[in-house]
């Protein structure tokens, strides 16, 4: 007789991801959980368990082929929020040959060489934004660093890369924020997300079809029109949704999280400024202890999968728990929850590992390195305008970042 496991509800607000990870870890290496709306899943609670599952070829990202509850999604309107993640057809939700085909279309645009070619533009955008910050932060005024700098920099770069026109950029940002918001599993929220996906991204495709340019949307439209067996119209839409959204939202949190950690650990900021620590170590440590994506829905067991004595039945869903892996004391020691840029934690899993490793990782690293260096060079006395505990997490158990980051530019 099969018993139904007791499932631990995941906090949809992501109020304290580190503490929640620790509570789950105390229950075992892989724990049955319940996602918003009552979606059943399994959550690996440590580094080794997550790494094992990510690399297991018997773990898929295609719900249509491998999630036993996929046929029931229509019967559960409260599950609609997850369709922005798994109800799409792109690199994030495909398996095997389909994933390889879609990844190959986009990956050449995110190589180290192509990323390096963007460095001059990133430098220029950063300088422009810092000039504006200097004006708004004059005379000790408080500036929201996220709104003024961490958000617009990667947004501008990814929109230029994909040729998103100015008039569509606010709608793109609103759409991605709605997908990231996991606090409202209502059918109304899910319907809003699906309407926006069906409006904003087609508008981008239509604009670039009429106004082709030297951008990646134009190139993907060409592939769709000339090589339809490589990219269907549906795949074009959802590929753009993925790469544009992931191309800025995660880097926003990476930059803002790094600033918060450095401002609240001034001795480590001093070590960076003196050259004792470099920016790459800071970035890796931020990605480890506060990964831009704390948990990613969903993967699926193709067959029964056993990890550390726990068997995940075939067809069950699995949450990819980067936040739990990064704070695992079994892998990173007793101080795993603490920010320590000297740790050299370049083995973190926050960009993924294996065939699904984030293709935008080189761009995110370059943008963060450029942004942080420029920010602290321009404002060496940058200081927090918040006290510990005041900052509020964005409303999501997926995204890991702050709603605002108030600072003063001159202490």
Short mmCIF file of C-alpha atoms in Angstrom, two decimals:
data_model
loop_
_atom_site.label_atom_id
_atom_site.label_comp_id
_atom_site.label_asym_id
_atom_site.label_seq_id
_atom_site.Cartn_x
_atom_site.Cartn_y
_atom_site.Cartn_z
CA UNK A 1 0.00 0.00 0.00
CA UNK A 2 1.41 3.39 -1.01
CA UNK A 3 1.22 6.12 1.60
CA UNK A 4 0.94 9.80 0.74
CA UNK A 5 3.89 11.70 2.23
CA UNK A 6 3.26 14.60 4.58
CA UNK A 7 4.28 17.68 2.61
CA UNK A 8 5.86 20.82 4.05
CA UNK A 9 4.38 24.04 2.60
CA UNK A 10 6.94 26.33 0.95
CA UNK A 11 6.61 29.97 1.99
CA UNK A 12 5.34 31.71 -1.17
CA UNK A 13 6.80 35.03 0.01
CA UNK A 14 10.33 33.66 0.43
CA UNK A 15 10.44 35.57 3.73
CA UNK A 16 13.51 33.78 5.11
CA UNK A 17 14.93 31.36 2.58
CA UNK A 18 18.01 30.48 4.63
CA UNK A 19 15.95 29.60 7.71
CA UNK A 20 13.43 27.66 5.65
CA UNK A 21 16.25 25.70 3.99
CA UNK A 22 17.66 24.81 7.40
CA UNK A 23 14.26 23.59 8.62
CA UNK A 24 13.84 21.41 5.56
CA UNK A 25 17.41 20.12 5.84
CA UNK A 26 16.66 18.90 9.35
CA UNK A 27 13.92 16.68 7.88
CA UNK A 28 16.18 14.87 5.44
CA UNK A 29 18.21 15.11 2.22
CA UNK A 30 15.12 15.21 -0.02
CA UNK A 31 11.81 16.38 1.46
CA UNK A 32 8.23 16.26 0.15
CA UNK A 33 6.96 19.84 -0.11
CA UNK A 34 3.88 21.71 -1.25
CA UNK A 35 4.22 24.68 -3.57
CA UNK A 36 1.71 27.55 -3.79
CA UNK A 37 -1.68 26.35 -4.90
CA UNK A 38 -1.02 22.91 -3.45
CA UNK A 39 1.36 21.59 -6.12
CA UNK A 40 3.18 18.52 -4.72
CA UNK A 41 6.94 18.32 -5.25
CA UNK A 42 10.21 17.13 -3.73
CA UNK A 43 12.92 19.50 -2.49
CA UNK A 44 16.57 18.48 -2.18
CA UNK A 45 17.89 20.23 0.91
CA UNK A 46 21.65 20.12 0.41
CA UNK A 47 24.40 20.62 -2.13
CA UNK A 48 25.17 16.99 -2.95
CA UNK A 49 21.53 15.96 -3.32
CA UNK A 50 20.78 18.85 -5.65
CA UNK A 51 23.90 18.28 -7.75
CA UNK A 52 23.08 14.60 -8.09
CA UNK A 53 19.54 15.31 -9.26
CA UNK A 54 20.55 18.01 -11.73
CA UNK A 55 23.08 15.71 -13.38
CA UNK A 56 20.87 12.60 -13.39
CA UNK A 57 19.72 11.85 -16.97
CA UNK A 58 16.58 10.32 -15.46
CA UNK A 59 15.52 13.79 -14.32
CA UNK A 60 13.73 15.82 -17.00
CA UNK A 61 12.49 19.40 -17.40
CA UNK A 62 9.65 18.49 -19.77
CA UNK A 63 6.29 18.34 -17.95
CA UNK A 64 4.41 17.20 -21.05
CA UNK A 65 6.45 14.02 -21.23
CA UNK A 66 7.33 13.34 -17.62
CA UNK A 67 5.02 14.99 -15.04
CA UNK A 68 2.26 12.58 -14.09
CA UNK A 69 0.03 15.49 -13.02
CA UNK A 70 0.37 17.42 -16.29
CA UNK A 71 -2.99 16.10 -17.61
CA UNK A 72 -4.66 17.47 -14.45
CA UNK A 73 -3.34 21.05 -14.66
CA UNK A 74 -6.52 22.29 -16.32
CA UNK A 75 -8.53 20.99 -13.36
CA UNK A 76 -6.51 23.11 -10.93
CA UNK A 77 -6.75 26.82 -11.75
CA UNK A 78 -4.75 27.50 -8.58
CA UNK A 79 -1.78 25.85 -10.30
CA UNK A 80 -1.87 28.36 -13.14
CA UNK A 81 1.00 30.45 -11.71
CA UNK A 82 3.49 27.69 -12.52
CA UNK A 83 2.62 27.70 -16.22
CA UNK A 84 4.81 30.76 -16.72
CA UNK A 85 7.68 28.43 -15.82
CA UNK A 86 6.74 25.00 -17.15
CA UNK A 87 3.84 25.70 -19.52
CA UNK A 88 6.23 27.12 -22.11
CA UNK A 89 8.36 25.51 -24.79
CA UNK A 90 11.96 26.70 -24.55
CA UNK A 91 15.32 25.60 -23.16
CA UNK A 92 13.94 25.74 -19.63
CA UNK A 93 11.19 23.19 -20.19
CA UNK A 94 12.51 20.72 -22.73
CA UNK A 95 14.48 17.50 -22.54
CA UNK A 96 17.00 15.67 -24.67
CA UNK A 97 17.18 16.53 -28.38
CA UNK A 98 14.62 19.35 -28.15
CA UNK A 99 16.65 21.09 -25.44
CA UNK A 100 19.87 20.70 -27.42
CA UNK A 101 18.28 22.14 -30.58
CA UNK A 102 16.86 25.20 -28.83
CA UNK A 103 20.00 25.87 -26.82
CA UNK A 104 22.18 25.80 -29.92
CA UNK A 105 20.14 28.60 -31.46
CA UNK A 106 20.87 31.01 -28.61
CA UNK A 107 24.16 29.89 -27.07
CA UNK A 108 26.47 31.48 -29.72
CA UNK A 109 25.16 34.90 -28.73
CA UNK A 110 26.35 34.48 -25.14
CA UNK A 111 29.90 33.22 -25.61
CA UNK A 112 32.77 34.81 -23.72
CA UNK A 113 33.90 36.53 -26.92
CA UNK A 114 30.48 38.04 -27.65
CA UNK A 115 30.16 39.06 -24.02
CA UNK A 116 33.54 40.80 -24.07
CA UNK A 117 32.41 42.77 -27.11
CA UNK A 118 29.61 44.23 -24.96
CA UNK A 119 31.93 45.45 -22.22
CA UNK A 120 32.33 48.95 -23.67
CA UNK A 121 28.58 49.43 -23.84
CA UNK A 122 28.13 48.16 -20.27
CA UNK A 123 30.83 50.62 -19.13
CA UNK A 124 29.02 53.48 -20.86
CA UNK A 125 25.58 52.59 -19.47
CA UNK A 126 27.00 52.25 -15.96
CA UNK A 127 28.65 55.67 -16.20
CA UNK A 128 25.42 57.29 -17.41
CA UNK A 129 23.40 55.76 -14.58
CA UNK A 130 25.99 56.77 -11.98
CA UNK A 131 25.88 60.35 -13.27
CA UNK A 132 22.11 60.38 -12.73
CA UNK A 133 22.55 58.86 -9.27
CA UNK A 134 25.01 61.60 -8.35
CA UNK A 135 22.38 64.21 -9.17
CA UNK A 136 19.51 62.51 -7.32
CA UNK A 137 21.69 61.67 -4.33
CA UNK A 138 23.14 65.15 -3.86
CA UNK A 139 23.16 66.72 -0.40
CA UNK A 140 22.77 63.38 1.36
CA UNK A 141 19.47 62.38 -0.25
CA UNK A 142 18.59 58.71 -0.03
CA UNK A 143 18.72 56.83 -3.34
CA UNK A 144 17.18 53.45 -4.09
CA UNK A 145 20.19 51.76 -5.62
CA UNK A 146 18.10 48.96 -7.09
CA UNK A 147 15.78 51.32 -8.96
CA UNK A 148 18.52 53.76 -9.99
CA UNK A 149 21.30 51.35 -10.94
CA UNK A 150 20.97 47.60 -10.39
CA UNK A 151 17.75 47.29 -12.37
CA UNK A 152 18.18 49.62 -15.36
CA UNK A 153 21.72 48.51 -16.24
CA UNK A 154 21.02 44.86 -17.13
CA UNK A 155 17.58 45.82 -18.46
CA UNK A 156 19.08 48.28 -20.95
CA UNK A 157 21.77 45.81 -22.05
CA UNK A 158 19.44 42.86 -22.65
CA UNK A 159 16.89 45.06 -24.41
CA UNK A 160 19.56 46.42 -26.73
CA UNK A 161 20.86 42.91 -27.34
CA UNK A 162 17.39 41.70 -28.36
CA UNK A 163 16.23 44.92 -29.97
CA UNK A 164 13.38 45.60 -27.53
CA UNK A 165 12.10 49.12 -28.35
CA UNK A 166 11.67 51.73 -25.63
CA UNK A 167 7.88 51.61 -25.68
CA UNK A 168 7.81 47.87 -24.84
CA UNK A 169 10.39 47.85 -22.05
CA UNK A 170 8.03 48.78 -19.18
CA UNK A 171 5.64 46.01 -20.24
CA UNK A 172 8.49 43.48 -20.37
CA UNK A 173 9.57 44.44 -16.85
CA UNK A 174 5.98 44.19 -15.58
CA UNK A 175 5.57 40.75 -17.16
CA UNK A 176 8.74 39.32 -15.64
CA UNK A 177 7.85 40.72 -12.21
CA UNK A 178 4.43 39.04 -12.45
CA UNK A 179 5.98 35.69 -13.36
CA UNK A 180 8.39 35.95 -10.43
CA UNK A 181 5.60 36.80 -7.96
CA UNK A 182 4.62 33.51 -6.29
CA UNK A 183 2.41 34.98 -3.57
CA UNK A 184 -0.82 34.92 -5.56
CA UNK A 185 -1.88 31.50 -6.88
CA UNK A 186 -5.26 32.86 -7.94
CA UNK A 187 -6.62 32.14 -11.43
CA UNK A 188 -6.83 35.90 -11.99
CA UNK A 189 -3.07 36.32 -11.52
CA UNK A 190 -2.32 33.35 -13.76
CA UNK A 191 -4.68 34.72 -16.44
CA UNK A 192 -2.94 38.11 -16.27
CA UNK A 193 0.47 36.47 -16.80
CA UNK A 194 -0.76 34.41 -19.75
CA UNK A 195 -2.44 37.45 -21.34
CA UNK A 196 0.78 39.45 -20.96
CA UNK A 197 2.88 36.65 -22.43
CA UNK A 198 0.45 36.50 -25.34
CA UNK A 199 0.58 40.27 -25.85
CA UNK A 200 4.00 41.66 -24.94
CA UNK A 201 6.26 39.07 -26.60
CA UNK A 202 4.22 38.92 -29.84
CA UNK A 203 4.41 42.72 -29.95
CA UNK A 204 8.20 42.46 -29.75
CA UNK A 205 8.26 39.87 -32.54
CA UNK A 206 5.93 41.97 -34.71
CA UNK A 207 7.99 45.11 -34.17
CA UNK A 208 11.23 43.42 -35.18
CA UNK A 209 9.60 41.68 -38.13
CA UNK A 210 8.62 45.12 -39.44
CA UNK A 211 11.83 46.82 -38.27
CA UNK A 212 14.65 44.26 -38.56
CA UNK A 213 17.96 45.21 -37.00
CA UNK A 214 21.29 43.87 -35.81
CA UNK A 215 19.78 42.11 -32.81
CA UNK A 216 18.98 38.61 -31.61
CA UNK A 217 15.21 38.86 -32.05
CA UNK A 218 15.71 39.64 -35.74
CA UNK A 219 18.06 36.67 -36.06
CA UNK A 220 15.62 34.28 -34.38
CA UNK A 221 12.79 35.53 -36.59
CA UNK A 222 14.98 34.73 -39.60
CA UNK A 223 15.53 31.19 -38.29
CA UNK A 224 11.78 30.75 -37.79
CA UNK A 225 10.98 31.99 -41.28
CA UNK A 226 13.78 30.22 -43.15
CA UNK A 227 14.41 27.13 -41.02
CA UNK A 228 11.07 26.30 -39.43
CA UNK A 229 12.22 22.81 -38.47
CA UNK A 230 14.75 24.40 -36.10
CA UNK A 231 12.42 26.92 -34.45
CA UNK A 232 8.63 27.00 -34.49
CA UNK A 233 6.56 30.14 -33.91
CA UNK A 234 5.65 28.92 -30.42
CA UNK A 235 9.28 28.17 -29.58
CA UNK A 236 10.33 31.61 -30.81
CA UNK A 237 7.85 33.31 -28.49
CA UNK A 238 8.83 31.31 -25.41
CA UNK A 239 12.55 31.46 -26.15
CA UNK A 240 12.37 35.25 -26.20
CA UNK A 241 10.38 35.23 -22.96
CA UNK A 242 13.10 33.14 -21.31
CA UNK A 243 16.25 34.84 -22.54
CA UNK A 244 15.01 38.41 -22.19
CA UNK A 245 13.54 37.82 -18.73
CA UNK A 246 16.43 35.76 -17.39
CA UNK A 247 18.87 38.12 -19.07
CA UNK A 248 18.05 41.00 -16.76
CA UNK A 249 16.02 39.92 -13.72
CA UNK A 250 18.67 37.62 -12.27
CA UNK A 251 21.47 40.15 -12.81
CA UNK A 252 19.41 42.84 -11.07
CA UNK A 253 19.39 40.71 -7.93
CA UNK A 254 23.05 39.74 -8.30
CA UNK A 255 24.17 43.38 -8.36
CA UNK A 256 21.81 44.55 -5.62
CA UNK A 257 22.56 41.58 -3.37
CA UNK A 258 26.30 42.16 -3.76
CA UNK A 259 25.94 45.81 -2.76
CA UNK A 260 23.94 44.90 0.35
CA UNK A 261 26.44 42.24 1.42
CA UNK A 262 29.41 44.55 0.95
CA UNK A 263 27.79 47.50 2.72
CA UNK A 264 26.89 45.28 5.67
CA UNK A 265 30.37 43.71 5.70
CA UNK A 266 32.60 46.80 5.41
CA UNK A 267 35.77 44.89 6.26
CA UNK A 268 35.26 42.76 3.15
CA UNK A 269 34.53 45.81 1.03
CA UNK A 270 37.80 47.29 2.30
CA UNK A 271 39.59 44.08 1.30
CA UNK A 272 38.19 44.35 -2.21
CA UNK A 273 39.13 48.00 -2.52
CA UNK A 274 42.68 47.26 -1.34
CA UNK A 275 43.07 44.45 -3.86
CA UNK A 276 43.21 41.71 -1.24
CA UNK A 277 40.00 40.25 -2.68
CA UNK A 278 38.85 40.46 -6.29
CA UNK A 279 35.38 41.03 -7.69
CA UNK A 280 35.08 37.49 -9.03
CA UNK A 281 35.30 36.10 -5.51
CA UNK A 282 32.67 38.57 -4.33
CA UNK A 283 30.35 37.58 -7.15
CA UNK A 284 30.79 33.86 -6.51
CA UNK A 285 30.12 34.29 -2.80
CA UNK A 286 26.99 36.35 -3.45
CA UNK A 287 25.76 33.71 -5.87
CA UNK A 288 26.40 31.04 -3.26
CA UNK A 289 24.88 32.63 -0.18
CA UNK A 290 22.14 34.66 -1.90
CA UNK A 291 21.60 33.22 -5.38
CA UNK A 292 19.47 35.35 -7.68
CA UNK A 293 17.22 32.33 -8.18
CA UNK A 294 16.65 30.57 -4.86
CA UNK A 295 14.43 27.81 -6.25
CA UNK A 296 13.42 26.97 -9.79
CA UNK A 297 10.28 25.05 -10.78
CA UNK A 298 10.32 22.27 -11.92
CA UNK A 299 12.12 19.09 -12.86
CA UNK A 300 10.50 15.64 -13.15
CA UNK A 301 11.56 12.09 -12.40
CA UNK A 302 11.56 10.06 -15.64
CA UNK A 303 11.82 6.86 -13.60
CA UNK A 304 12.13 6.21 -9.88
CA UNK A 305 15.15 8.20 -8.68
CA UNK A 306 16.86 7.47 -5.35
CA UNK A 307 19.05 10.05 -3.64
CA UNK A 308 20.59 9.46 -0.21
CA UNK A 309 18.10 6.72 0.51
CA UNK A 310 15.04 8.75 -0.53
CA UNK A 311 13.14 7.57 -3.61
CA UNK A 312 11.34 10.08 -5.79
CA UNK A 313 8.67 8.17 -7.73
CA UNK A 314 8.58 8.39 -11.51
CA UNK A 315 6.43 11.28 -12.67
CA UNK A 316 6.84 13.36 -9.51
CA UNK A 317 7.97 16.99 -9.61
CA UNK A 318 11.27 18.23 -8.16
CA UNK A 319 12.13 21.76 -7.05
CA UNK A 320 15.64 22.95 -7.93
CA UNK A 321 16.81 24.44 -4.63
CA UNK A 322 19.85 26.64 -5.26
CA UNK A 323 19.32 28.56 -2.01
CA UNK A 324 19.41 25.40 0.09
CA UNK A 325 22.50 24.10 -1.71
CA UNK A 326 24.41 27.33 -1.16
CA UNK A 327 23.75 27.40 2.58
CA UNK A 328 24.46 23.71 3.19
CA UNK A 329 26.88 23.33 6.15
CA UNK A 330 27.74 19.78 5.07
CA UNK A 331 29.40 21.27 2.00
CA UNK A 332 30.44 24.77 3.06
CA UNK A 333 31.08 24.26 6.76
CA UNK A 334 29.55 25.67 9.90
CA UNK A 335 29.72 29.23 8.55
CA UNK A 336 27.78 28.34 5.38
CA UNK A 337 25.08 30.93 6.11
CA UNK A 338 27.62 33.76 6.42
CA UNK A 339 28.89 35.96 3.59
CA UNK A 340 32.65 35.49 3.27
CA UNK A 341 34.20 36.50 -0.04
CA UNK A 342 37.49 34.90 0.96
CA UNK A 343 35.77 31.52 0.90
CA UNK A 344 36.47 31.03 -2.85
CA UNK A 345 33.12 29.27 -3.36
CA UNK A 346 33.39 28.95 -7.12
CA UNK A 347 31.81 25.50 -7.01
CA UNK A 348 28.35 26.93 -6.29
CA UNK A 349 25.44 25.65 -8.37
CA UNK A 350 23.65 28.96 -8.84
CA UNK A 351 24.23 29.05 -12.60
CA UNK A 352 23.27 25.40 -12.82
CA UNK A 353 25.51 22.56 -13.92
CA UNK A 354 25.56 20.18 -16.86
CA UNK A 355 23.50 20.63 -20.03
CA UNK A 356 21.18 23.20 -18.45
CA UNK A 357 23.93 25.49 -17.14
CA UNK A 358 22.90 29.13 -17.67
CA UNK A 359 24.09 30.34 -21.06
CA UNK A 360 23.98 33.92 -19.81
CA UNK A 361 26.47 33.33 -16.99
CA UNK A 362 29.40 35.11 -18.75
CA UNK A 363 27.23 38.16 -19.43
CA UNK A 364 25.86 38.27 -15.87
CA UNK A 365 29.37 38.04 -14.42
CA UNK A 366 30.72 40.75 -16.69
CA UNK A 367 27.81 43.09 -15.96
CA UNK A 368 28.09 42.54 -12.21
CA UNK A 369 31.87 42.98 -12.18
CA UNK A 370 31.65 46.15 -14.25
CA UNK A 371 28.74 47.58 -12.26
CA UNK A 372 30.22 46.92 -8.81
CA UNK A 373 33.67 48.22 -9.70
CA UNK A 374 32.23 51.39 -11.27
CA UNK A 375 29.83 51.98 -8.38
CA UNK A 376 32.39 51.80 -5.59
CA UNK A 377 34.99 53.70 -7.58
CA UNK A 378 32.52 56.52 -8.21
CA UNK A 379 31.13 56.53 -4.66
CA UNK A 380 33.88 55.27 -2.30
CA UNK A 381 31.87 56.41 0.72
CA UNK A 382 28.64 54.72 -0.30
CA UNK A 383 26.72 53.81 2.84
CA UNK A 384 23.53 51.93 3.67
CA UNK A 385 20.43 53.95 4.49
CA UNK A 386 18.91 50.90 6.13
CA UNK A 387 19.50 48.88 9.26
CA UNK A 388 19.74 45.08 9.42
CA UNK A 389 16.30 43.56 9.17
CA UNK A 390 14.71 46.53 7.41
CA UNK A 391 15.10 45.27 3.85
CA UNK A 392 12.19 43.28 2.44
CA UNK A 393 12.54 40.27 0.17
CA UNK A 394 10.78 40.47 -3.20
CA UNK A 395 7.47 38.57 -3.05
CA UNK A 396 8.73 35.26 -4.33
CA UNK A 397 10.21 31.95 -3.25
CA UNK A 398 11.88 31.81 -6.68
CA UNK A 399 13.66 35.17 -6.92
CA UNK A 400 16.11 36.00 -4.13
CA UNK A 401 16.54 39.73 -3.75
CA UNK A 402 15.40 42.95 -2.10
CA UNK A 403 12.44 45.14 -3.02
CA UNK A 404 14.52 48.28 -2.46
CA UNK A 405 18.12 49.07 -1.49
CA UNK A 406 18.23 52.58 0.03
CA UNK A 407 21.71 54.12 0.18
CA UNK A 408 23.50 57.44 0.67
CA UNK A 409 26.23 58.21 -1.79
CA UNK A 410 28.58 60.01 0.57
CA UNK A 411 28.18 58.24 3.87
#
